[in-house]
């Protein structure tokens, strides 16, 4: 829930709580009837009362829809991801390791010059999601390279972590004509 929704919910709760307290005081005879009945008649006679009730109804509908519509944003993973829990213990993998696996897999794709990955925790059947940002080489088609990068990342994660079909979102950050810098391997 966003900041504005939280502020509206706070104000709404305070107003409903105050009205509930006043109604409870009148119902329990803490306020005499000759005190609240003329005030109630005065309030109901005002045209602003209808506007306030309409706003309260709209806020009620807004909060009701916010309850049933879930926009779960995955949270950025920061330390470890639990892959498996069992009687003998847990299998955890550091997020940095998953990030390096993802970036290396993306760099293995022809046309990817640089890659940066952000790993998100999810609450569904897949424990993680990947947001991959790549630099594309000039002369390569972005849809083809993106699809190949998604396949390479999914294969690498499946091989290393045994998590099938991880959602991968690829963003082409830049297109460059620079060649790939390869380090010499010492054998």
PDB file of C-alpha atoms in Angstrom:
ATOM      1  CA  UNK A   1       0.000   0.000   0.000  1.00  0.00           C
ATOM      2  CA  UNK A   2       1.390   3.387  -0.968  1.00  0.00           C
ATOM      3  CA  UNK A   3       2.008   6.394   1.240  1.00  0.00           C
ATOM      4  CA  UNK A   4      -1.078   8.292   0.040  1.00  0.00           C
ATOM      5  CA  UNK A   5      -3.286   5.255   0.658  1.00  0.00           C
ATOM      6  CA  UNK A   6      -1.863   4.916   4.157  1.00  0.00           C
ATOM      7  CA  UNK A   7      -2.546   8.594   4.960  1.00  0.00           C
ATOM      8  CA  UNK A   8      -6.104   8.306   3.620  1.00  0.00           C
ATOM      9  CA  UNK A   9      -6.622   5.133   5.640  1.00  0.00           C
ATOM     10  CA  UNK A  10      -5.351   6.881   8.790  1.00  0.00           C
ATOM     11  CA  UNK A  11      -7.745   9.819   8.328  1.00  0.00           C
ATOM     12  CA  UNK A  12     -10.616   7.496   7.476  1.00  0.00           C
ATOM     13  CA  UNK A  13      -9.951   5.381  10.563  1.00  0.00           C
ATOM     14  CA  UNK A  14      -9.797   8.429  12.832  1.00  0.00           C
ATOM     15  CA  UNK A  15     -13.114   9.778  11.499  1.00  0.00           C
ATOM     16  CA  UNK A  16     -14.869   6.409  11.750  1.00  0.00           C
ATOM     17  CA  UNK A  17     -13.442   5.898  15.245  1.00  0.00           C
ATOM     18  CA  UNK A  18     -14.666   9.336  16.400  1.00  0.00           C
ATOM     19  CA  UNK A  19     -18.145   8.771  14.961  1.00  0.00           C
ATOM     20  CA  UNK A  20     -18.275   5.319  16.553  1.00  0.00           C
ATOM     21  CA  UNK A  21     -17.293   6.779  19.921  1.00  0.00           C
ATOM     22  CA  UNK A  22     -19.977   9.467  19.718  1.00  0.00           C
ATOM     23  CA  UNK A  23     -22.668   6.952  18.709  1.00  0.00           C
ATOM     24  CA  UNK A  24     -21.600   4.604  21.508  1.00  0.00           C
ATOM     25  CA  UNK A  25     -21.746   7.466  24.044  1.00  0.00           C
ATOM     26  CA  UNK A  26     -25.258   8.380  22.863  1.00  0.00           C
ATOM     27  CA  UNK A  27     -26.407   4.751  22.921  1.00  0.00           C
ATOM     28  CA  UNK A  28     -25.071   4.197  26.452  1.00  0.00           C
ATOM     29  CA  UNK A  29     -26.729   7.419  27.679  1.00  0.00           C
ATOM     30  CA  UNK A  30     -23.401   9.072  28.520  1.00  0.00           C
ATOM     31  CA  UNK A  31     -24.690  12.038  26.525  1.00  0.00           C
ATOM     32  CA  UNK A  32     -28.229  13.166  27.291  1.00  0.00           C
ATOM     33  CA  UNK A  33     -30.712  12.998  24.414  1.00  0.00           C
ATOM     34  CA  UNK A  34     -31.452  16.727  24.662  1.00  0.00           C
ATOM     35  CA  UNK A  35     -27.735  17.324  23.842  1.00  0.00           C
ATOM     36  CA  UNK A  36     -27.214  15.088  20.808  1.00  0.00           C
ATOM     37  CA  UNK A  37     -30.668  15.176  19.146  1.00  0.00           C
ATOM     38  CA  UNK A  38     -30.615  18.902  18.257  1.00  0.00           C
ATOM     39  CA  UNK A  39     -26.991  18.543  17.090  1.00  0.00           C
ATOM     40  CA  UNK A  40     -27.923  15.551  14.938  1.00  0.00           C
ATOM     41  CA  UNK A  41     -30.870  17.432  13.403  1.00  0.00           C
ATOM     42  CA  UNK A  42     -28.578  20.387  12.664  1.00  0.00           C
ATOM     43  CA  UNK A  43     -25.900  18.169  11.083  1.00  0.00           C
ATOM     44  CA  UNK A  44     -28.433  16.308   8.915  1.00  0.00           C
ATOM     45  CA  UNK A  45     -29.910  19.598   7.681  1.00  0.00           C
ATOM     46  CA  UNK A  46     -26.564  20.819   6.305  1.00  0.00           C
ATOM     47  CA  UNK A  47     -25.815  20.247   2.581  1.00  0.00           C
ATOM     48  CA  UNK A  48     -22.159  19.445   3.428  1.00  0.00           C
ATOM     49  CA  UNK A  49     -23.310  16.290   5.218  1.00  0.00           C
ATOM     50  CA  UNK A  50     -24.275  14.661   1.929  1.00  0.00           C
ATOM     51  CA  UNK A  51     -20.845  15.552   0.472  1.00  0.00           C
ATOM     52  CA  UNK A  52     -19.044  14.130   3.515  1.00  0.00           C
ATOM     53  CA  UNK A  53     -21.084  10.929   3.283  1.00  0.00           C
ATOM     54  CA  UNK A  54     -20.280  10.636  -0.435  1.00  0.00           C
ATOM     55  CA  UNK A  55     -16.557  11.043   0.303  1.00  0.00           C
ATOM     56  CA  UNK A  56     -16.785   8.408   3.051  1.00  0.00           C
ATOM     57  CA  UNK A  57     -18.557   6.025   0.664  1.00  0.00           C
ATOM     58  CA  UNK A  58     -15.919   6.562  -2.034  1.00  0.00           C
ATOM     59  CA  UNK A  59     -13.120   5.990   0.481  1.00  0.00           C
ATOM     60  CA  UNK A  60     -14.846   2.812   1.652  1.00  0.00           C
ATOM     61  CA  UNK A  61     -15.070   1.523  -1.912  1.00  0.00           C
ATOM     62  CA  UNK A  62     -11.438   2.526  -2.561  1.00  0.00           C
ATOM     63  CA  UNK A  63     -10.144   0.649   0.495  1.00  0.00           C
ATOM     64  CA  UNK A  64     -12.352  -2.332  -0.286  1.00  0.00           C
ATOM     65  CA  UNK A  65     -10.861  -2.605  -3.764  1.00  0.00           C
ATOM     66  CA  UNK A  66      -7.338  -2.200  -2.343  1.00  0.00           C
ATOM     67  CA  UNK A  67      -7.974  -5.199  -0.105  1.00  0.00           C
ATOM     68  CA  UNK A  68      -9.030  -7.504  -2.927  1.00  0.00           C
ATOM     69  CA  UNK A  69      -6.634  -6.303  -5.616  1.00  0.00           C
ATOM     70  CA  UNK A  70      -3.132  -7.347  -4.695  1.00  0.00           C
ATOM     71  CA  UNK A  71      -0.249  -5.678  -6.452  1.00  0.00           C
ATOM     72  CA  UNK A  72       2.511  -7.589  -4.762  1.00  0.00           C
ATOM     73  CA  UNK A  73       5.746  -6.018  -5.774  1.00  0.00           C
ATOM     74  CA  UNK A  74       8.558  -8.439  -5.266  1.00  0.00           C
ATOM     75  CA  UNK A  75      11.096  -7.196  -2.779  1.00  0.00           C
ATOM     76  CA  UNK A  76      14.759  -6.941  -3.704  1.00  0.00           C
ATOM     77  CA  UNK A  77      16.601  -9.857  -2.206  1.00  0.00           C
ATOM     78  CA  UNK A  78      19.490  -8.758  -0.049  1.00  0.00           C
ATOM     79  CA  UNK A  79      21.095 -11.680   1.738  1.00  0.00           C
ATOM     80  CA  UNK A  80      20.034 -15.268   1.070  1.00  0.00           C
ATOM     81  CA  UNK A  81      17.328 -17.203  -0.696  1.00  0.00           C
ATOM     82  CA  UNK A  82      15.979 -20.359   0.928  1.00  0.00           C
ATOM     83  CA  UNK A  83      15.761 -22.994  -1.776  1.00  0.00           C
ATOM     84  CA  UNK A  84      14.660 -25.945   0.286  1.00  0.00           C
ATOM     85  CA  UNK A  85      13.442 -26.546   3.809  1.00  0.00           C
ATOM     86  CA  UNK A  86      13.261 -29.953   5.332  1.00  0.00           C
ATOM     87  CA  UNK A  87      13.647 -31.934   8.489  1.00  0.00           C
ATOM     88  CA  UNK A  88      17.425 -31.976   8.162  1.00  0.00           C
ATOM     89  CA  UNK A  89      17.761 -28.221   7.636  1.00  0.00           C
ATOM     90  CA  UNK A  90      17.635 -25.524   5.009  1.00  0.00           C
ATOM     91  CA  UNK A  91      19.437 -25.021   1.728  1.00  0.00           C
ATOM     92  CA  UNK A  92      20.287 -21.329   1.298  1.00  0.00           C
ATOM     93  CA  UNK A  93      22.059 -19.575  -1.548  1.00  0.00           C
ATOM     94  CA  UNK A  94      23.561 -16.106  -1.315  1.00  0.00           C
ATOM     95  CA  UNK A  95      21.928 -13.530  -3.542  1.00  0.00           C
ATOM     96  CA  UNK A  96      25.367 -12.454  -4.794  1.00  0.00           C
ATOM     97  CA  UNK A  97      25.953 -15.985  -6.091  1.00  0.00           C
ATOM     98  CA  UNK A  98      22.621 -16.013  -7.924  1.00  0.00           C
ATOM     99  CA  UNK A  99      23.398 -12.577  -9.333  1.00  0.00           C
ATOM    100  CA  UNK A 100      26.795 -13.707 -10.644  1.00  0.00           C
ATOM    101  CA  UNK A 101      25.290 -16.865 -12.175  1.00  0.00           C
ATOM    102  CA  UNK A 102      22.673 -14.740 -13.921  1.00  0.00           C
ATOM    103  CA  UNK A 103      25.142 -12.142 -15.203  1.00  0.00           C
ATOM    104  CA  UNK A 104      27.590 -14.778 -16.479  1.00  0.00           C
ATOM    105  CA  UNK A 105      24.794 -16.624 -18.257  1.00  0.00           C
ATOM    106  CA  UNK A 106      23.656 -13.408 -19.924  1.00  0.00           C
ATOM    107  CA  UNK A 107      27.210 -12.561 -20.986  1.00  0.00           C
ATOM    108  CA  UNK A 108      27.498 -15.943 -22.691  1.00  0.00           C
ATOM    109  CA  UNK A 109      24.795 -14.882 -25.167  1.00  0.00           C
ATOM    110  CA  UNK A 110      26.061 -13.593 -28.498  1.00  0.00           C
ATOM    111  CA  UNK A 111      25.301  -9.867 -28.662  1.00  0.00           C
ATOM    112  CA  UNK A 112      25.339  -9.090 -24.924  1.00  0.00           C
ATOM    113  CA  UNK A 113      28.239  -6.780 -24.053  1.00  0.00           C
ATOM    114  CA  UNK A 114      27.429  -6.083 -20.382  1.00  0.00           C
ATOM    115  CA  UNK A 115      24.863  -7.360 -17.932  1.00  0.00           C
ATOM    116  CA  UNK A 116      23.582  -6.389 -14.518  1.00  0.00           C
ATOM    117  CA  UNK A 117      21.069  -8.442 -12.596  1.00  0.00           C
ATOM    118  CA  UNK A 118      18.810  -7.675  -9.672  1.00  0.00           C
ATOM    119  CA  UNK A 119      17.309 -10.622  -7.814  1.00  0.00           C
ATOM    120  CA  UNK A 120      13.839 -10.311  -6.256  1.00  0.00           C
ATOM    121  CA  UNK A 121      12.219 -12.513  -3.636  1.00  0.00           C
ATOM    122  CA  UNK A 122       8.801 -13.852  -4.551  1.00  0.00           C
ATOM    123  CA  UNK A 123       6.145 -15.561  -2.486  1.00  0.00           C
ATOM    124  CA  UNK A 124       4.747 -17.925  -5.071  1.00  0.00           C
ATOM    125  CA  UNK A 125       6.011 -21.275  -6.337  1.00  0.00           C
ATOM    126  CA  UNK A 126       9.128 -19.604  -7.744  1.00  0.00           C
ATOM    127  CA  UNK A 127      11.257 -18.203  -4.909  1.00  0.00           C
ATOM    128  CA  UNK A 128      13.010 -15.628  -7.106  1.00  0.00           C
ATOM    129  CA  UNK A 129      12.530 -13.344 -10.065  1.00  0.00           C
ATOM    130  CA  UNK A 130      15.297 -11.693 -12.099  1.00  0.00           C
ATOM    131  CA  UNK A 131      15.454  -8.221 -13.590  1.00  0.00           C
ATOM    132  CA  UNK A 132      18.289  -8.241 -16.124  1.00  0.00           C
ATOM    133  CA  UNK A 133      19.718  -5.067 -17.645  1.00  0.00           C
ATOM    134  CA  UNK A 134      21.965  -5.597 -20.674  1.00  0.00           C
ATOM    135  CA  UNK A 135      24.089  -3.588 -23.064  1.00  0.00           C
ATOM    136  CA  UNK A 136      23.388  -4.797 -26.587  1.00  0.00           C
ATOM    137  CA  UNK A 137      26.012  -4.974 -29.302  1.00  0.00           C
ATOM    138  CA  UNK A 138      25.327  -2.982 -32.427  1.00  0.00           C
ATOM    139  CA  UNK A 139      23.936  -5.089 -35.257  1.00  0.00           C
ATOM    140  CA  UNK A 140      22.055  -7.507 -32.996  1.00  0.00           C
ATOM    141  CA  UNK A 141      18.275  -7.700 -32.723  1.00  0.00           C
ATOM    142  CA  UNK A 142      17.053  -6.832 -29.238  1.00  0.00           C
ATOM    143  CA  UNK A 143      14.123  -9.318 -29.189  1.00  0.00           C
ATOM    144  CA  UNK A 144      16.318 -12.224 -30.298  1.00  0.00           C
ATOM    145  CA  UNK A 145      19.140 -11.424 -27.884  1.00  0.00           C
ATOM    146  CA  UNK A 146      16.658 -10.861 -25.045  1.00  0.00           C
ATOM    147  CA  UNK A 147      14.990 -14.209 -25.694  1.00  0.00           C
ATOM    148  CA  UNK A 148      18.374 -15.949 -25.832  1.00  0.00           C
ATOM    149  CA  UNK A 149      19.414 -14.208 -22.598  1.00  0.00           C
ATOM    150  CA  UNK A 150      16.223 -15.352 -20.850  1.00  0.00           C
ATOM    151  CA  UNK A 151      16.833 -18.926 -22.016  1.00  0.00           C
ATOM    152  CA  UNK A 152      20.488 -18.823 -20.945  1.00  0.00           C
ATOM    153  CA  UNK A 153      19.620 -17.415 -17.512  1.00  0.00           C
ATOM    154  CA  UNK A 154      16.856 -19.978 -16.984  1.00  0.00           C
ATOM    155  CA  UNK A 155      19.177 -22.823 -18.011  1.00  0.00           C
ATOM    156  CA  UNK A 156      21.949 -21.592 -15.694  1.00  0.00           C
ATOM    157  CA  UNK A 157      19.579 -21.203 -12.744  1.00  0.00           C
ATOM    158  CA  UNK A 158      18.004 -24.584 -13.444  1.00  0.00           C
ATOM    159  CA  UNK A 159      21.430 -26.220 -13.558  1.00  0.00           C
ATOM    160  CA  UNK A 160      22.834 -24.512 -10.470  1.00  0.00           C
ATOM    161  CA  UNK A 161      19.779 -24.104  -8.245  1.00  0.00           C
ATOM    162  CA  UNK A 162      17.202 -26.497  -9.729  1.00  0.00           C
ATOM    163  CA  UNK A 163      14.566 -23.767  -9.969  1.00  0.00           C
ATOM    164  CA  UNK A 164      12.582 -24.190 -13.204  1.00  0.00           C
ATOM    165  CA  UNK A 165      11.117 -21.303 -15.200  1.00  0.00           C
ATOM    166  CA  UNK A 166      12.308 -18.269 -13.265  1.00  0.00           C
ATOM    167  CA  UNK A 167      10.594 -15.077 -14.475  1.00  0.00           C
ATOM    168  CA  UNK A 168      13.265 -12.932 -16.171  1.00  0.00           C
ATOM    169  CA  UNK A 169      12.604  -9.354 -17.243  1.00  0.00           C
ATOM    170  CA  UNK A 170      15.196  -8.075 -19.719  1.00  0.00           C
ATOM    171  CA  UNK A 171      15.839  -4.378 -20.291  1.00  0.00           C
ATOM    172  CA  UNK A 172      18.218  -3.149 -22.983  1.00  0.00           C
ATOM    173  CA  UNK A 173      20.075  -0.356 -21.220  1.00  0.00           C
ATOM    174  CA  UNK A 174      22.294   0.695 -24.110  1.00  0.00           C
ATOM    175  CA  UNK A 175      23.448  -0.283 -27.590  1.00  0.00           C
ATOM    176  CA  UNK A 176      27.154  -0.096 -28.258  1.00  0.00           C
ATOM    177  CA  UNK A 177      29.538  -0.854 -31.085  1.00  0.00           C
ATOM    178  CA  UNK A 178      32.420  -1.694 -28.750  1.00  0.00           C
ATOM    179  CA  UNK A 179      33.820  -5.180 -28.943  1.00  0.00           C
ATOM    180  CA  UNK A 180      33.702  -7.671 -26.136  1.00  0.00           C
ATOM    181  CA  UNK A 181      36.711  -7.546 -23.853  1.00  0.00           C
ATOM    182  CA  UNK A 182      37.888 -11.085 -23.269  1.00  0.00           C
ATOM    183  CA  UNK A 183      40.616 -11.893 -20.791  1.00  0.00           C
ATOM    184  CA  UNK A 184      43.334 -14.248 -21.860  1.00  0.00           C
ATOM    185  CA  UNK A 185      43.050 -17.606 -20.192  1.00  0.00           C
ATOM    186  CA  UNK A 186      46.211 -18.932 -18.668  1.00  0.00           C
ATOM    187  CA  UNK A 187      46.469 -22.663 -18.946  1.00  0.00           C
TER     188      UNK A 187
END
